[in-house]
Amino acid sequence: MPVRRPPIPPTAITRRSTLELSSPLTHADSDYLNSELNEVLVDRFRTGIFDEGDLDLADEILSRDFTAHIPGFPAEWLKGPEGIKQMATAMRDAFPDVGFSYGVIFARGGKVVLQWTMTGTHRGEIFGVAPTGKFVSFTGTDIFLVSPTGPGGRIAEMWTSWDQWGLLQQLDALPPS
Amino acid sequence: MSYVKSEHNRALVNRFHLELFDQGDLTVADDTFSDDFVAHAPGAPVGWLDGVEGVKRAATALRAGCTDIRVLDREDTTTKGGKVAVRWVMTATHTGDLFGVPPTGRRFTITGINVFRMDPNGPGGKIAELWVQWDRVGLMQQLGAVPELVAAAIM
């Protein structure tokens, strides 16, 4: 049987909020192409909303017409700040000790490319799988688009491709490779 | 210094997708990948995709499992320094053994995101590293190869 390659950190520096988190939340209109500010927004998304469960951040950093494109997720999780709150709540209910470690691959022109590894212990139902108590670790890639919508730059759109197959295998819901 | 030139890198990635997978020209791997190329693809056996030979192995396996392969890079391909991030869409017809699933004749469409790192030392900047993420669950659903209980629960 093939050996699963363990998640490998991206070549970019893996960081958890080395950026100053007390910096202003929203950009000036002209700042939406500022890569450093955009990295702060993206850090708030992964660390603030998902790691720490600060759901109110969704209203601050996402545009009202925010859209996520993520295979395998219910449509209602993909629309607006409310959708992201549902998504984060569902993930945190399923994996209460959820942790994201990530590396910014690069940020340019309103876009931020991120590679992440999510870990957590399976304590609640997710994707129809009853809690198994298993510790899981799986990877994904995000591309965020920041736009000058609303009062300054906010995340307007995101695309994620992630290893849902690997997660379901680790939960014994699918046979091993 | 061509390894940091966005247009060079974009063209390289496009050749990889178009000529290697669409057209099955394996020699493209020699031109576009460095000898010590490393791939990170969830679920792939360790080393299976590494090196020019690994790229050829993957292309050969895919082309043995399906025909009429079309890989389209989305227009928002982003590059910076020696890195390229591409959202892609692949359509194909399942006419051979694919990830252990016998041929179904079904047409399928899957999406993914590839991140490439170019080799700064190579002649003309070849692809040195690749991180692949793609929707394997979506593929298996379209091939009818996901266990029923799981298929009912996931989108």
Short mmCIF file of C-alpha atoms in Angstrom, two decimals:
data_model
loop_
_atom_site.label_atom_id
_atom_site.label_comp_id
_atom_site.label_asym_id
_atom_site.label_seq_id
_atom_site.Cartn_x
_atom_site.Cartn_y
_atom_site.Cartn_z
CA MET A 1 0.00 0.00 0.00
CA PRO A 2 1.37 3.41 -0.87
CA VAL A 3 2.60 5.49 2.04
CA ARG A 4 0.80 8.78 2.57
CA ARG A 5 3.16 11.67 2.22
CA PRO A 6 2.90 13.73 5.42
CA PRO A 7 1.82 17.33 4.94
CA ILE A 8 4.85 19.35 3.94
CA PRO A 9 5.06 22.98 4.92
CA PRO A 10 5.27 25.28 1.94
CA THR A 11 8.58 26.86 1.09
CA ALA A 12 7.26 30.19 2.25
CA ILE A 13 7.73 30.98 5.90
CA THR A 14 4.95 29.41 7.92
CA ARG A 15 3.56 32.08 10.11
CA ARG A 16 0.85 32.51 12.61
CA SER A 17 0.25 36.18 12.86
CA THR A 18 3.73 37.58 12.80
CA LEU A 19 1.87 40.53 11.31
CA GLU A 20 0.67 43.08 13.81
CA LEU A 21 -2.91 42.11 14.55
CA SER A 22 -3.80 45.41 16.14
CA SER A 23 -3.28 47.21 12.83
CA PRO A 24 -6.39 48.80 11.30
CA LEU A 25 -8.90 46.24 10.13
CA THR A 26 -9.92 47.82 6.88
CA HIS A 27 -7.93 49.47 4.15
CA ALA A 28 -8.32 52.88 2.69
CA ASP A 29 -9.95 52.65 -0.74
CA SER A 30 -6.59 52.93 -2.43
CA ASP A 31 -4.97 50.20 -0.33
CA TYR A 32 -6.68 47.15 -1.72
CA LEU A 33 -3.57 46.25 -3.74
CA ASN A 34 -1.33 46.50 -0.67
CA SER A 35 0.06 42.99 -0.25
CA GLU A 36 0.99 43.36 3.40
CA LEU A 37 -2.43 44.63 4.40
CA ASN A 38 -4.01 41.85 2.39
CA GLU A 39 -1.92 39.29 4.26
CA VAL A 40 -3.35 40.71 7.48
CA LEU A 41 -6.89 40.25 6.16
CA VAL A 42 -6.15 36.67 5.20
CA ASP A 43 -4.52 35.96 8.55
CA ARG A 44 -7.67 37.20 10.27
CA PHE A 45 -9.71 34.87 8.08
CA ARG A 46 -7.74 31.69 8.87
CA THR A 47 -6.44 32.48 12.36
CA GLY A 48 -9.14 34.83 13.65
CA ILE A 49 -12.35 33.27 12.36
CA PHE A 50 -11.39 29.59 12.06
CA ASP A 51 -8.65 29.07 14.67
CA GLU A 52 -9.98 31.36 17.36
CA GLY A 53 -13.67 31.34 16.48
CA ASP A 54 -14.05 35.13 16.33
CA LEU A 55 -17.12 35.08 14.09
CA ASP A 56 -17.68 38.86 14.22
CA LEU A 57 -14.51 39.27 12.17
CA ALA A 58 -16.44 37.93 9.17
CA ASP A 59 -18.50 41.14 9.08
CA GLU A 60 -15.36 43.25 9.26
CA ILE A 61 -13.09 41.60 6.71
CA LEU A 62 -15.51 40.16 4.13
CA SER A 63 -17.53 42.15 1.63
CA ARG A 64 -21.27 41.71 1.91
CA ASP A 65 -21.42 39.95 -1.45
CA PHE A 66 -18.45 37.73 -0.59
CA THR A 67 -18.40 34.44 -2.51
CA ALA A 68 -16.37 31.31 -1.78
CA HIS A 69 -15.75 28.57 -4.34
CA ILE A 70 -15.01 25.35 -2.46
CA PRO A 71 -15.79 21.88 -3.80
CA GLY A 72 -17.50 19.63 -1.26
CA PHE A 73 -19.07 22.36 0.86
CA PRO A 74 -22.81 23.10 1.09
CA ALA A 75 -23.89 26.13 -0.98
CA GLU A 76 -25.16 28.03 2.07
CA TRP A 77 -21.63 28.12 3.52
CA LEU A 78 -20.29 29.89 0.44
CA LYS A 79 -22.32 33.13 0.39
CA GLY A 80 -21.50 36.27 2.35
CA PRO A 81 -20.20 36.73 5.89
CA GLU A 82 -23.12 34.66 7.23
CA GLY A 83 -22.05 31.69 5.13
CA ILE A 84 -18.51 31.84 6.47
CA LYS A 85 -19.84 32.01 10.02
CA GLN A 86 -21.83 28.81 9.35
CA MET A 87 -18.75 27.18 7.80
CA ALA A 88 -16.50 28.10 10.73
CA THR A 89 -19.12 27.03 13.26
CA ALA A 90 -19.56 23.67 11.55
CA MET A 91 -15.78 23.07 11.38
CA ARG A 92 -15.29 24.12 15.00
CA ASP A 93 -18.20 21.94 16.18
CA ALA A 94 -16.70 18.96 14.33
CA PHE A 95 -13.10 19.72 15.37
CA PRO A 96 -13.17 21.80 18.60
CA ASP A 97 -9.35 21.92 18.75
CA VAL A 98 -9.10 23.01 15.09
CA GLY A 99 -5.76 24.50 14.13
CA PHE A 100 -4.65 26.07 10.88
CA SER A 101 -0.97 26.46 10.10
CA TYR A 102 -0.28 28.15 6.83
CA GLY A 103 2.26 29.79 4.61
CA VAL A 104 1.65 32.75 2.36
CA ILE A 105 3.07 31.68 -0.99
CA PHE A 106 2.79 35.17 -2.38
CA ALA A 107 0.56 38.22 -2.39
CA ARG A 108 0.18 40.39 -5.45
CA GLY A 109 -2.33 42.70 -7.03
CA GLY A 110 -5.21 42.11 -4.63
CA LYS A 111 -4.56 38.36 -4.51
CA VAL A 112 -3.08 36.26 -1.73
CA VAL A 113 -2.11 32.62 -2.30
CA LEU A 114 -2.01 30.48 0.82
CA GLN A 115 -1.18 26.87 1.57
CA TRP A 116 -2.49 25.45 4.80
CA THR A 117 -2.59 22.36 6.96
CA MET A 118 -5.60 21.85 9.19
CA THR A 119 -5.47 19.60 12.22
CA GLY A 120 -8.14 18.67 14.73
CA THR A 121 -9.81 15.93 16.73
CA HIS A 122 -13.08 14.66 15.28
CA ARG A 123 -15.66 15.30 18.05
CA GLY A 124 -18.77 16.21 16.03
CA GLU A 125 -20.52 15.05 12.85
CA ILE A 126 -19.09 16.37 9.59
CA PHE A 127 -19.94 15.36 6.01
CA GLY A 128 -22.31 12.74 7.44
CA VAL A 129 -19.59 11.02 9.46
CA ALA A 130 -20.38 10.54 13.17
CA PRO A 131 -17.60 11.53 15.61
CA THR A 132 -14.68 9.08 15.55
CA GLY A 133 -12.34 10.73 18.07
CA LYS A 134 -9.60 10.53 15.45
CA PHE A 135 -6.93 13.21 15.10
CA VAL A 136 -6.80 14.34 11.47
CA SER A 137 -4.40 16.42 9.41
CA PHE A 138 -5.07 17.51 5.84
CA THR A 139 -3.97 20.21 3.42
CA GLY A 140 -5.44 22.79 1.07
CA THR A 141 -4.66 25.81 -1.06
CA ASP A 142 -6.55 29.13 -0.96
CA ILE A 143 -6.55 32.02 -3.40
CA PHE A 144 -8.10 35.19 -1.93
CA LEU A 145 -9.17 38.24 -3.90
CA VAL A 146 -9.34 41.55 -2.06
CA SER A 147 -11.49 44.27 -3.61
CA PRO A 148 -12.13 47.89 -2.74
CA THR A 149 -15.74 47.16 -1.86
CA GLY A 150 -17.45 48.81 1.05
CA PRO A 151 -15.38 51.08 3.28
CA GLY A 152 -11.93 49.97 2.12
CA GLY A 153 -10.47 46.68 1.06
CA ARG A 154 -12.27 43.53 2.04
CA ILE A 155 -12.04 39.93 0.91
CA ALA A 156 -14.50 39.68 -1.95
CA GLU A 157 -13.90 36.18 -3.24
CA MET A 158 -11.96 33.04 -2.46
CA TRP A 159 -11.16 29.76 -4.15
CA THR A 160 -10.09 26.73 -2.15
CA SER A 161 -8.99 23.32 -3.32
CA TRP A 162 -8.47 20.85 -0.49
CA ASP A 163 -7.94 17.20 0.33
CA GLN A 164 -11.47 16.16 1.26
CA TRP A 165 -10.70 12.63 0.08
CA GLY A 166 -7.81 12.40 2.52
CA LEU A 167 -9.97 13.71 5.37
CA LEU A 168 -12.70 11.13 4.68
CA GLN A 169 -10.05 8.40 4.51
CA GLN A 170 -8.67 9.44 7.88
CA LEU A 171 -12.22 9.25 9.28
CA ASP A 172 -12.52 5.70 7.86
CA ALA A 173 -15.43 6.85 5.68
CA LEU A 174 -13.47 5.89 2.55
CA PRO A 175 -11.10 2.98 1.99
CA PRO A 176 -7.36 3.77 2.16
CA SER A 177 -5.55 4.46 -1.13
CA MET B 1 16.94 35.73 -14.88
CA SER B 2 14.05 34.32 -16.86
CA TYR B 3 12.91 32.32 -13.84
CA VAL B 4 11.24 35.40 -12.39
CA LYS B 5 9.67 36.52 -15.67
CA SER B 6 5.94 36.10 -15.30
CA GLU B 7 5.28 35.57 -18.99
CA HIS B 8 7.96 32.88 -19.25
CA ASN B 9 6.53 31.06 -16.22
CA ARG B 10 2.95 31.38 -17.37
CA ALA B 11 3.87 29.93 -20.75
CA LEU B 12 5.78 27.08 -19.12
CA VAL B 13 2.81 26.09 -16.97
CA ASN B 14 0.46 26.36 -19.91
CA ARG B 15 2.69 24.04 -21.96
CA PHE B 16 2.69 21.53 -19.12
CA HIS B 17 -1.11 21.49 -18.97
CA LEU B 18 -1.84 21.72 -22.67
CA GLU B 19 0.83 19.73 -24.41
CA LEU B 20 1.57 17.10 -21.79
CA PHE B 21 -1.97 16.27 -20.72
CA ASP B 22 -4.13 17.34 -23.68
CA GLN B 23 -1.78 16.21 -26.40
CA GLY B 24 0.23 13.56 -24.57
CA ASP B 25 3.61 14.83 -25.72
CA LEU B 26 5.81 13.37 -22.97
CA THR B 27 8.93 15.11 -24.23
CA VAL B 28 7.44 18.35 -22.91
CA ALA B 29 8.32 17.12 -19.41
CA ASP B 30 12.03 17.15 -20.35
CA ASP B 31 11.75 20.76 -21.47
CA THR B 32 9.68 22.12 -18.61
CA PHE B 33 10.71 20.23 -15.44
CA SER B 34 14.04 20.26 -13.64
CA ASP B 35 15.72 16.91 -12.94
CA ASP B 36 15.25 17.24 -9.20
CA PHE B 37 11.58 18.21 -9.51
CA VAL B 38 9.49 17.46 -6.39
CA ALA B 39 5.70 17.22 -6.25
CA HIS B 40 3.37 17.43 -3.27
CA ALA B 41 0.05 15.81 -4.09
CA PRO B 42 -2.25 14.54 -1.32
CA GLY B 43 -2.75 10.79 -1.61
CA ALA B 44 0.06 10.20 -4.11
CA PRO B 45 2.64 7.60 -3.03
CA VAL B 46 5.89 9.18 -1.85
CA GLY B 47 8.18 9.91 -4.78
CA TRP B 48 5.67 8.71 -7.40
CA LEU B 49 5.40 12.14 -8.99
CA ASP B 50 8.99 13.28 -8.46
CA GLY B 51 11.50 14.01 -11.20
CA VAL B 52 10.91 14.24 -14.92
CA GLU B 53 10.08 10.51 -14.88
CA GLY B 54 7.41 11.07 -12.23
CA VAL B 55 5.72 13.71 -14.36
CA LYS B 56 5.73 11.34 -17.33
CA ARG B 57 4.39 8.54 -15.13
CA ALA B 58 1.48 10.73 -13.97
CA ALA B 59 0.65 11.91 -17.49
CA THR B 60 0.79 8.34 -18.80
CA ALA B 61 -1.48 7.06 -15.99
CA LEU B 62 -4.01 9.83 -16.59
CA ARG B 63 -4.02 9.29 -20.34
CA ALA B 64 -4.47 5.54 -19.83
CA GLY B 65 -7.56 6.26 -17.70
CA CYS B 66 -9.29 8.79 -19.91
CA THR B 67 -9.48 10.34 -23.36
CA ASP B 68 -10.47 13.72 -24.81
CA ILE B 69 -8.63 15.43 -21.97
CA ARG B 70 -8.94 19.20 -21.87
CA VAL B 71 -7.13 21.20 -19.21
CA LEU B 72 -8.08 24.87 -19.11
CA ASP B 73 -6.17 27.38 -17.02
CA ARG B 74 -8.46 30.05 -15.61
CA GLU B 75 -7.68 33.54 -16.76
CA ASP B 76 -6.69 34.75 -13.31
CA THR B 77 -3.36 32.90 -13.21
CA THR B 78 -1.21 34.82 -10.74
CA THR B 79 2.57 35.00 -10.69
CA LYS B 80 5.17 36.64 -8.50
CA GLY B 81 8.89 36.05 -8.29
CA GLY B 82 9.45 32.47 -9.34
CA LYS B 83 5.98 31.27 -8.32
CA VAL B 84 2.78 30.66 -10.26
CA ALA B 85 -0.69 29.88 -8.90
CA VAL B 86 -3.19 28.45 -11.37
CA ARG B 87 -6.83 27.50 -11.00
CA TRP B 88 -7.56 24.81 -13.56
CA VAL B 89 -10.54 22.93 -14.92
CA MET B 90 -10.14 19.52 -16.50
CA THR B 91 -12.75 17.67 -18.54
CA ALA B 92 -12.24 14.16 -19.90
CA THR B 93 -14.02 10.92 -20.74
CA HIS B 94 -13.38 7.95 -18.46
CA THR B 95 -12.36 5.17 -20.86
CA GLY B 96 -9.75 3.19 -18.86
CA ASP B 97 -8.74 2.29 -15.33
CA LEU B 98 -8.57 5.54 -13.37
CA PHE B 99 -7.52 5.49 -9.71
CA GLY B 100 -8.66 1.87 -9.61
CA VAL B 101 -12.11 2.58 -11.11
CA PRO B 102 -12.84 0.53 -14.25
CA PRO B 103 -14.00 2.52 -17.32
CA THR B 104 -17.52 4.00 -17.10
CA GLY B 105 -17.56 5.96 -20.36
CA ARG B 106 -18.66 8.99 -18.34
CA ARG B 107 -17.60 12.54 -19.13
CA PHE B 108 -16.37 14.36 -16.02
CA THR B 109 -15.21 17.83 -14.99
CA ILE B 110 -12.93 18.52 -12.04
CA THR B 111 -11.22 21.59 -10.66
CA GLY B 112 -7.99 22.17 -8.79
CA ILE B 113 -5.33 24.66 -7.83
CA ASN B 114 -1.67 24.15 -8.73
CA VAL B 115 1.15 26.21 -7.24
CA PHE B 116 4.47 26.02 -9.09
CA ARG B 117 7.95 27.09 -8.02
CA MET B 118 10.52 27.72 -10.72
CA ASP B 119 14.13 26.64 -10.41
CA PRO B 120 16.31 29.78 -10.25
CA ASN B 121 19.41 27.81 -11.29
CA GLY B 122 18.09 25.82 -14.20
CA PRO B 123 18.70 26.80 -17.79
CA GLY B 124 15.85 29.18 -18.55
CA GLY B 125 13.97 28.42 -15.37
CA LYS B 126 12.23 25.06 -15.32
CA ILE B 127 9.56 23.89 -12.88
CA ALA B 128 11.27 22.73 -9.66
CA GLU B 129 8.35 22.12 -7.31
CA LEU B 130 4.60 21.69 -7.54
CA TRP B 131 1.81 21.62 -4.97
CA VAL B 132 -1.38 20.09 -6.31
CA GLN B 133 -4.83 20.21 -4.77
CA TRP B 134 -7.77 18.79 -6.69
CA ASP B 135 -11.30 17.55 -6.13
CA ARG B 136 -10.89 13.79 -5.97
CA VAL B 137 -14.21 13.38 -4.15
CA GLY B 138 -15.91 15.23 -7.02
CA LEU B 139 -14.27 12.95 -9.58
CA MET B 140 -15.27 9.78 -7.75
CA GLN B 141 -18.83 11.05 -7.34
CA GLN B 142 -19.07 11.65 -11.08
CA LEU B 143 -17.73 8.14 -11.71
CA GLY B 144 -20.23 6.68 -9.23
CA ALA B 145 -17.34 5.33 -7.15
CA VAL B 146 -18.07 6.90 -3.76
CA PRO B 147 -19.63 4.60 -1.14
CA GLU B 148 -23.39 5.29 -0.90
CA LEU B 149 -23.45 6.45 2.71
CA VAL B 150 -20.76 9.03 2.09
CA ALA B 151 -22.20 10.07 -1.27
CA ALA B 152 -25.53 10.84 0.42
CA ALA B 153 -23.93 13.06 3.04
CA ILE B 154 -21.47 15.11 1.03
CA MET B 155 -22.37 17.75 -1.52
#
